[in-house]
Amino acid sequence: MEAQESNGRGRSRGKRYVYSFGGGKADGNAGLNWLLGGKGANLAEMAGLGLPVPAGMTISTEVCTYYYAHGRTYPTELEKQVQTGLSRIEKVMKRRFGDPKNPLLLSVRSGARVSMPGMMDTVLNLGLNDETVLGLIKQSGNPRFAYDCYRRFVQMYGDVVLGLKPESKTERDPFEVLLEHKKEARGITLDTDLTTDDLRELVAAFKGLIQDRLHVSFPNDPWEQLWGAVGAVFGSWNNQRAITYRKIENIPGEWGTAVTVQSMVFGNLGDDCATGVAFTRDLATGEEALNGDFLVNAQGEDVVAGIRTPQQITLAASRQRAVRESHSEEERKAQYPSLEERMPANYTTLQEIAQTLEAHYRDAQDIEFTIEREKLWMLQTRTAKRTAASAVKIAVDMAQEGLIDERTAVLRVKPEQLDQLLHPMLDPNAPKQRLTRGLPASPGAVSGEVVFSADDAEEAKHAGRKVILVRIETSPEDIHGMHAAEGILTARGGASSHAALVSRGMGKCAVVGCEALEIDYERQEFRVRGAEGVLRAGEWITLDGSTGEVFRGQVPTREPSPTAEFTTFMAWADRFRRLRVRANADTPHDAQVARTFGAEGIGLCRTEHMFFDGERIDAVREMILAEDTAGRVRALDKIIPMQKEDFIGILRAMAGLPVTIRLLDPPLHEFLPNTEEDLVDLAQKLNVPVERLRTKRNALHELNPMLGHRGCRLGVTFPEIYEAQTRAIMEAACELTREGVHVIPEIMVPLVGFKRELDLLRERIVRVCTEVIHAQGVTVPYTIGTMIEVPRAALVADTIAATAEFFSFGTNDLTQMALGISRDDAGKFLPEYVAQGIFPQDPFVSLDQSGVGLLVELAVRKGRVARPDLKIGICGEHGGDPASVQFCHQASLDYVSCSPYRVPIARLAAAHAALREKPPVKTRRAPRRKQAEPVQAAATA
Ligand code: PEP
Ligand code: MG
């Protein structure tokens, strides 16, 4: 896109770099924010709407690009265009730049395409010198005010443009030091007690400081000041702060900043002046109510800086504050009357402008204004940042008000934001003492006493105590403790470590991979490397699973409360999406939770988790210890009836919806005790010599268990395990069918890499299913499929699809094996890899689309060639990550499956993916979605 200035006869006069606004006219508009930055574009838009905006001009982002491409110089046309722009400002404002009698003063501000709050530089009160300050005195009738502006200008210019800053970390700002000296000499403490003479002397002292330190004179020529400030703002695009911020927020460096030069207006000329910030809706709750703060006789910076406590804009908010602070109505009126009472005419204007802006932008606005001698000026408007709760409410309300359509409403809320609504959060106002930070593995905010073992967690829970289970890492053996604990904290492991995925599955708060933790099980304590003190078992800590932060003590939390708007919002989202959303759930309870979150089936039931519950683990261990098939069958006969009960519960909870049940996956040693003490206990319980147990454990030991004897390799070598599990599934399904419950079981084989593996296992599964169906005398439709989690399976997906009726991408293992990175050990180097840009994000959180994604796409293509109706889903942790969901939509998967608590996030992400590829819908009603599978109606959290 190129910006050309037309001479009105259709011929171009060269490139336009400067866009004027003010006096009811503007060259640009909000659509040009790529060129004018957010601030400049919105000022132009407001001026175009006839709103009171101090006249100004914006130098486009293209100049910034030019500036860096040409050794920090400007295009030749710029100077002339700036002069023309400035003449227009002078005309509208009826003041002249540099005029000693009636000077125009300017602000020079940055403005990128997206807001980068506080990252770049600003210069205010530009145009002042020893002559023009006299003109400002004449305009304002207030010498003290004029010299205060002058002193602030020299200070700001010296710092921002000339670069006079502290030379070391310990040095104080040299301008502030002079200011302090002045106050000390005068025996005062407040800036406001400085007299006109004091301020005049400070101006001279500041200029002297600049001369001494930098060996340059402070520029008196306003034009020299202006070009200096413009250069400084462009230069600030590449200061370290801005570069870091862009990296975090993914803002491209090529965008550049615009520079907006605008006439100054003053909120600090007296008691008929004010400055403030207003929001068109309540950004915490979404309520439709103008609100915000202002200060009488103050400059914009003072409102945010918190030096004085601002007053409320509306009377209602001021009264609410009085109730909170136990003030009488008289006290309130005297101390902090609202703008509504203090300046009623300006309040009405502000209200009207707020309405105009909302109707115009069709979104909640964040507004900055200044009142100079009873005239209200608009200094900024932008889309207001908001909490998840208010984002949902504002989107639904605006659609219902007819301001936006449902499609736009759905796109207004980021999927990830919903997380805030589904878990308790830490009270943002509560005092906190942070200990350390790990990976935010599973959201929520919880507090509890520190315990170091699963058994202690369970015991404490029985005693009615709340605990946080702190482990170096967790294993399936810890499940009961994880269940009992409020939250999980581990020192090792990544986003798809055992601790992370089990916690997410349980909807339990977890912080994992906290590498600074030094845990000593023996002494029952942990320290944080680099920090003072230890924390012992029984002491309280708090976890924030959304940020990964760990705090000492108990921090109060807030409960989420899904609203009617949330239900409406999710129903709209569901109408737009194509992808189905299922849940990973291993228990009837989790299945029930998943259904209330709107899950349309189960995409992964990890049967091994059932093996750990209660007495089952002993029977499982008996099976592992058995020397022959007969012994294993005997042990399995004890486990299977219990597992069948779970299947009955899960299939019943998911009546009418598909349930994918995975046959046993982990290596068997995971079921044996880790410690010698537990081994002795178990030997006693099973009445076998401890030596035999030890030998067995050693025999099962694997150097690399993730690539060892697990998954379908167990099924191939111990046929009776998968046969018994299949029997339990089919008996559960038949019994429910007889009861009239509609069940759709899908039996899934893990870790397949070869067609022959699946052929062999499928034959055995079919045989058992047929036997059960025969014996029970009912028909149950079932399917047999496989996980695609070994890269080879993706490469030969066509051959595997000849046998598999469905694929489910196990992207945890697929990522681990494709990248050659152990998912449980990655925590040691992954953060560094992300920091150094080797991975854009943790590949166990967000799918490595350009690598693992290729395997997924290949498997989908080959699989569907071999079997056009192949059903394909994903059940790795990526199924709940919005960017990965979008990828799955584009890769034509049928569904994603994620932890129950992420189901609404995935539903919204799926809707966004579908909406982004479709052109906007003209009508207000959204199209109805074709329904291939039954859909859960009560889709609320
Ligand atoms: C996977 O590998 O993505 C998967 C879902 O299986 P698990 O995490 O149980 O290995
Ligand atoms: Mg796996």
Coordinates of N, CA and C in Angstrom, one line a residue, residues 475-590:
S475 N 4.5 -39.4 39.1 CA 4.4 -40.6 38.3 C 3.0 -41.1 38.5
P476 N 2.5 -42.1 37.7 CA 1.2 -42.6 37.9 C 0.9 -43.1 39.3
E477 N 2.0 -43.4 40.0 CA 1.8 -43.8 41.4 C 1.3 -42.7 42.3
D478 N 1.4 -41.5 41.9 CA 1.0 -40.4 42.7 C -0.4 -40.0 42.5
I479 N -1.1 -40.7 41.6 CA -2.4 -40.2 41.2 C -3.3 -40.0 42.4
H480 N -3.3 -40.9 43.4 CA -4.2 -40.7 44.5 C -3.9 -39.4 45.3
G481 N -2.6 -39.1 45.4 CA -2.2 -37.9 46.1 C -2.6 -36.7 45.3
M482 N -2.4 -36.8 44.0 CA -2.8 -35.7 43.1 C -4.3 -35.4 43.2
H483 N -5.0 -36.5 43.3 CA -6.5 -36.4 43.4 C -6.8 -35.6 44.8
A484 N -6.1 -36.0 45.8 CA -6.4 -35.5 47.1 C -5.9 -34.0 47.3
A485 N -4.9 -33.7 46.5 CA -4.3 -32.3 46.7 C -5.1 -31.2 46.0
E486 N -5.0 -30.0 46.5 CA -5.6 -28.9 45.9 C -4.9 -28.5 44.6
G487 N -3.6 -28.7 44.7 CA -2.8 -28.4 43.5 C -1.5 -29.1 43.5
I488 N -0.8 -29.1 42.4 CA 0.5 -29.8 42.2 C 1.6 -28.9 41.8
L489 N 2.7 -29.1 42.5 CA 3.9 -28.3 42.1 C 5.1 -29.2 41.9
T490 N 5.7 -29.2 40.7 CA 6.8 -30.0 40.5 C 8.1 -29.2 40.1
A491 N 9.2 -29.8 40.3 CA 10.5 -29.2 40.0 C 10.9 -29.5 38.6
R492 N 10.4 -30.6 38.1 CA 10.8 -31.0 36.7 C 9.6 -31.3 35.8
G493 N 9.8 -31.4 34.5 CA 8.8 -31.7 33.6 C 8.2 -30.5 32.8
G494 N 7.7 -30.8 31.7 CA 7.2 -29.8 30.8 C 5.7 -29.8 30.7
A495 N 5.2 -29.1 29.7 CA 3.7 -28.9 29.6 C 3.0 -30.2 29.3
S496 N 3.7 -31.3 28.8 CA 3.0 -32.5 28.7 C 3.6 -33.6 29.6
S497 N 4.2 -33.2 30.7 CA 4.7 -34.1 31.6 C 3.5 -34.8 32.3
H498 N 3.8 -35.8 33.0 CA 2.7 -36.5 33.7 C 1.9 -35.6 34.6
A499 N 2.6 -34.8 35.4 CA 2.0 -33.9 36.3 C 1.1 -32.9 35.6
A500 N 1.5 -32.4 34.4 CA 0.8 -31.4 33.7 C -0.5 -32.0 33.1
L501 N -0.4 -33.1 32.5 CA -1.5 -33.6 31.8 C -2.6 -34.2 32.7
V502 N -2.1 -34.9 33.7 CA -3.0 -35.4 34.7 C -3.8 -34.3 35.4
S503 N -3.0 -33.3 35.8 CA -3.7 -32.1 36.5 C -4.7 -31.5 35.6
R504 N -4.4 -31.3 34.4 CA -5.3 -30.6 33.4 C -6.5 -31.5 33.3
G505 N -6.3 -32.8 33.2 CA -7.4 -33.7 33.1 C -8.3 -33.6 34.3
M506 N -7.7 -33.5 35.4 CA -8.5 -33.4 36.7 C -9.1 -32.0 36.9
G507 N -8.7 -31.1 36.0 CA -9.1 -29.7 36.3 C -8.4 -29.1 37.5
K508 N -7.2 -29.6 37.8 CA -6.6 -29.3 39.0 C -5.4 -28.3 38.7
C509 N -5.3 -27.3 39.6 CA -4.2 -26.3 39.3 C -2.8 -27.0 39.5
A510 N -1.9 -26.7 38.5 CA -0.6 -27.2 38.6 C 0.4 -26.2 38.0
V511 N 1.6 -26.2 38.7 CA 2.7 -25.5 38.2 C 3.8 -26.5 38.2
V512 N 4.4 -26.7 37.0 CA 5.4 -27.7 36.8 C 6.7 -27.1 36.4
G513 N 7.8 -28.0 36.4 CA 9.1 -27.6 35.8 C 9.6 -26.4 36.5
C514 N 9.4 -26.3 37.8 CA 9.9 -25.1 38.5 C 11.4 -25.4 38.9
E515 N 12.3 -25.1 38.0 CA 13.6 -25.6 38.1 C 14.4 -25.0 39.3
A516 N 13.9 -23.9 39.8 CA 14.6 -23.4 41.0 C 14.3 -24.1 42.3
L517 N 13.4 -25.0 42.3 CA 13.0 -25.7 43.5 C 14.1 -26.8 43.8
E518 N 14.5 -26.8 45.1 CA 15.4 -27.8 45.5 C 14.7 -28.6 46.6
I519 N 14.2 -29.7 46.2 CA 13.3 -30.5 47.1 C 14.0 -31.5 47.9
D520 N 13.9 -31.6 49.2 CA 14.6 -32.6 50.0 C 13.5 -33.4 50.7
Y521 N 13.2 -34.6 50.1 CA 12.1 -35.4 50.7 C 12.5 -35.9 52.1
E522 N 13.7 -36.2 52.2 CA 14.2 -36.7 53.5 C 13.9 -35.7 54.7
R523 N 14.3 -34.5 54.4 CA 14.1 -33.4 55.5 C 12.7 -32.8 55.4
Q524 N 11.9 -33.2 54.4 CA 10.6 -32.7 54.3 C 10.6 -31.2 54.2
E525 N 11.4 -30.7 53.2 CA 11.4 -29.3 53.0 C 11.9 -29.0 51.6
F526 N 11.7 -27.7 51.2 CA 12.3 -27.3 49.9 C 12.8 -25.9 50.0
R527 N 13.8 -25.6 49.2 CA 14.3 -24.2 49.1 C 14.1 -23.7 47.7
V528 N 14.1 -22.4 47.5 CA 14.1 -21.9 46.1 C 15.5 -21.4 45.9
R529 N 16.2 -21.9 44.9 CA 17.6 -21.5 44.6 C 17.6 -20.0 44.4
G530 N 18.6 -19.4 45.1 CA 18.8 -18.0 45.0 C 17.9 -17.2 45.9
A531 N 17.1 -17.9 46.7 CA 16.3 -17.1 47.7 C 16.5 -17.6 49.1
E532 N 16.2 -16.7 50.0 CA 16.4 -17.0 51.4 C 15.4 -18.0 52.0
G533 N 15.8 -18.8 53.0 CA 14.8 -19.5 53.8 C 14.4 -20.9 53.2
V534 N 13.8 -21.7 54.0 CA 13.2 -23.0 53.5 C 11.7 -23.0 53.8
L535 N 11.0 -23.9 53.1 CA 9.6 -24.1 53.4 C 9.5 -25.6 53.8
R536 N 8.9 -25.8 55.0 CA 8.8 -27.1 55.5 C 7.3 -27.7 55.3
A537 N 7.2 -29.0 55.3 CA 5.9 -29.6 55.2 C 5.0 -29.0 56.3
G538 N 3.8 -28.7 55.9 CA 2.8 -28.1 56.8 C 2.7 -26.6 56.6
E539 N 3.7 -26.0 56.0 CA 3.6 -24.5 55.7 C 2.8 -24.3 54.5
W540 N 2.1 -23.1 54.4 CA 1.2 -22.8 53.4 C 1.9 -22.2 52.2
I541 N 1.5 -22.6 51.0 CA 1.9 -21.9 49.8 C 0.6 -21.8 48.9
T542 N 0.7 -20.9 47.9 CA -0.4 -20.7 46.9 C 0.2 -20.8 45.5
L543 N -0.6 -21.5 44.7 CA -0.1 -21.6 43.3 C -1.1 -20.8 42.4
D544 N -0.5 -20.2 41.4 CA -1.3 -19.6 40.3 C -1.0 -20.4 39.0
G545 N -1.9 -21.2 38.7 CA -1.7 -22.1 37.5 C -1.9 -21.4 36.2
S546 N -2.3 -20.2 36.2 CA -2.4 -19.4 35.0 C -1.2 -18.6 34.6
T547 N -0.4 -18.3 35.7 CA 0.9 -17.6 35.4 C 2.1 -18.4 35.8
G548 N 1.9 -19.5 36.5 CA 3.0 -20.3 36.9 C 3.7 -19.8 38.2
E549 N 3.1 -18.8 38.8 CA 3.7 -18.2 40.0 C 3.4 -19.1 41.3
V550 N 4.4 -19.1 42.2 CA 4.2 -19.7 43.5 C 4.4 -18.7 44.6
F551 N 3.5 -18.6 45.5 CA 3.6 -17.6 46.6 C 3.7 -18.3 47.9
R552 N 4.3 -17.6 48.8 CA 4.3 -18.0 50.2 C 3.0 -17.7 50.9
G553 N 2.5 -18.6 51.7 CA 1.2 -18.3 52.5 C 0.0 -18.5 51.6
Q554 N -1.1 -18.0 52.2 CA -2.4 -18.2 51.6 C -2.9 -16.9 51.0
V555 N -3.1 -16.9 49.6 CA -3.5 -15.7 48.9 C -5.0 -15.9 48.6
P556 N -5.9 -15.0 49.0 CA -7.3 -15.1 48.7 C -7.6 -15.2 47.3
T557 N -8.7 -16.0 46.9 CA -9.1 -16.2 45.5 C -10.5 -15.8 45.3
R558 N -10.8 -15.7 44.0 CA -12.2 -15.4 43.6 C -12.7 -16.6 42.8
E559 N -14.0 -16.9 43.0 CA -14.6 -18.1 42.3 C -15.1 -17.6 41.0
P560 N -15.1 -18.4 40.0 CA -15.7 -18.0 38.7 C -17.2 -18.3 38.7
S561 N -17.9 -17.5 38.0 CA -19.4 -17.7 38.0 C -19.9 -17.5 36.6
P562 N -20.0 -18.6 35.8 CA -20.5 -18.5 34.5 C -21.9 -17.8 34.4
T563 N -22.0 -16.9 33.5 CA -23.2 -16.1 33.4 C -24.1 -16.5 32.2
A564 N -25.3 -15.9 32.2 CA -26.2 -16.2 31.1 C -25.6 -15.7 29.8
E565 N -24.8 -14.6 29.8 CA -24.1 -14.2 28.6 C -23.1 -15.2 28.1
F566 N -22.5 -15.9 29.1 CA -21.5 -16.9 28.7 C -22.2 -18.0 27.9
T567 N -23.3 -18.5 28.4 CA -24.1 -19.6 27.8 C -24.5 -19.1 26.4
T568 N -25.0 -17.9 26.2 CA -25.4 -17.4 24.9 C -24.2 -17.4 24.0
F569 N -23.1 -16.8 24.5 CA -21.9 -16.7 23.7 C -21.5 -18.0 23.2
M570 N -21.4 -19.0 24.0 CA -20.9 -20.3 23.6 C -21.9 -20.9 22.6
A571 N -23.1 -20.7 22.8 CA -24.1 -21.3 21.8 C -23.9 -20.6 20.4
W572 N -23.6 -19.3 20.4 CA -23.3 -18.7 19.1 C -22.0 -19.3 18.5
A573 N -21.0 -19.4 19.3 CA -19.7 -20.0 18.9 C -19.9 -21.4 18.2
D574 N -20.8 -22.2 18.9 CA -21.0 -23.5 18.4 C -21.6 -23.5 17.0
R575 N -22.4 -22.5 16.8 CA -23.1 -22.5 15.5 C -22.1 -22.3 14.3
F576 N -21.0 -21.7 14.6 CA -20.0 -21.4 13.5 C -19.0 -22.5 13.3
R577 N -18.7 -23.3 14.3 CA -17.6 -24.2 14.1 C -17.9 -25.5 13.3
R578 N -16.9 -26.0 12.7 CA -17.0 -27.3 12.0 C -16.4 -28.4 12.8
L579 N -15.3 -28.1 13.5 CA -14.6 -29.1 14.3 C -15.5 -29.5 15.5
R580 N -15.5 -30.8 15.8 CA -16.1 -31.3 17.0 C -15.2 -31.1 18.1
V581 N -15.7 -31.1 19.3 CA -14.8 -31.0 20.5 C -15.1 -32.0 21.5
R582 N -14.1 -32.9 21.8 CA -14.3 -33.9 22.8 C -13.4 -33.7 23.9
A583 N -13.5 -34.5 24.9 CA -12.7 -34.4 26.1 C -11.8 -35.6 26.4
N584 N -10.7 -35.4 27.0 CA -9.9 -36.5 27.5 C -10.4 -36.7 28.9
A585 N -10.9 -37.9 29.2 CA -11.5 -38.1 30.6 C -11.3 -39.6 30.9
D586 N -10.9 -39.9 32.1 CA -10.7 -41.2 32.5 C -11.6 -41.8 33.6
T587 N -12.5 -40.9 34.1 CA -13.4 -41.4 35.1 C -14.8 -40.9 34.8
P588 N -15.8 -41.6 35.4 CA -17.2 -41.1 35.1 C -17.4 -39.7 35.6
H589 N -16.7 -39.3 36.7 CA -16.9 -37.9 37.2 C -16.3 -36.9 36.1
D590 N -15.1 -37.2 35.6 CA -14.5 -36.3 34.6 C -15.4 -36.3 33.4

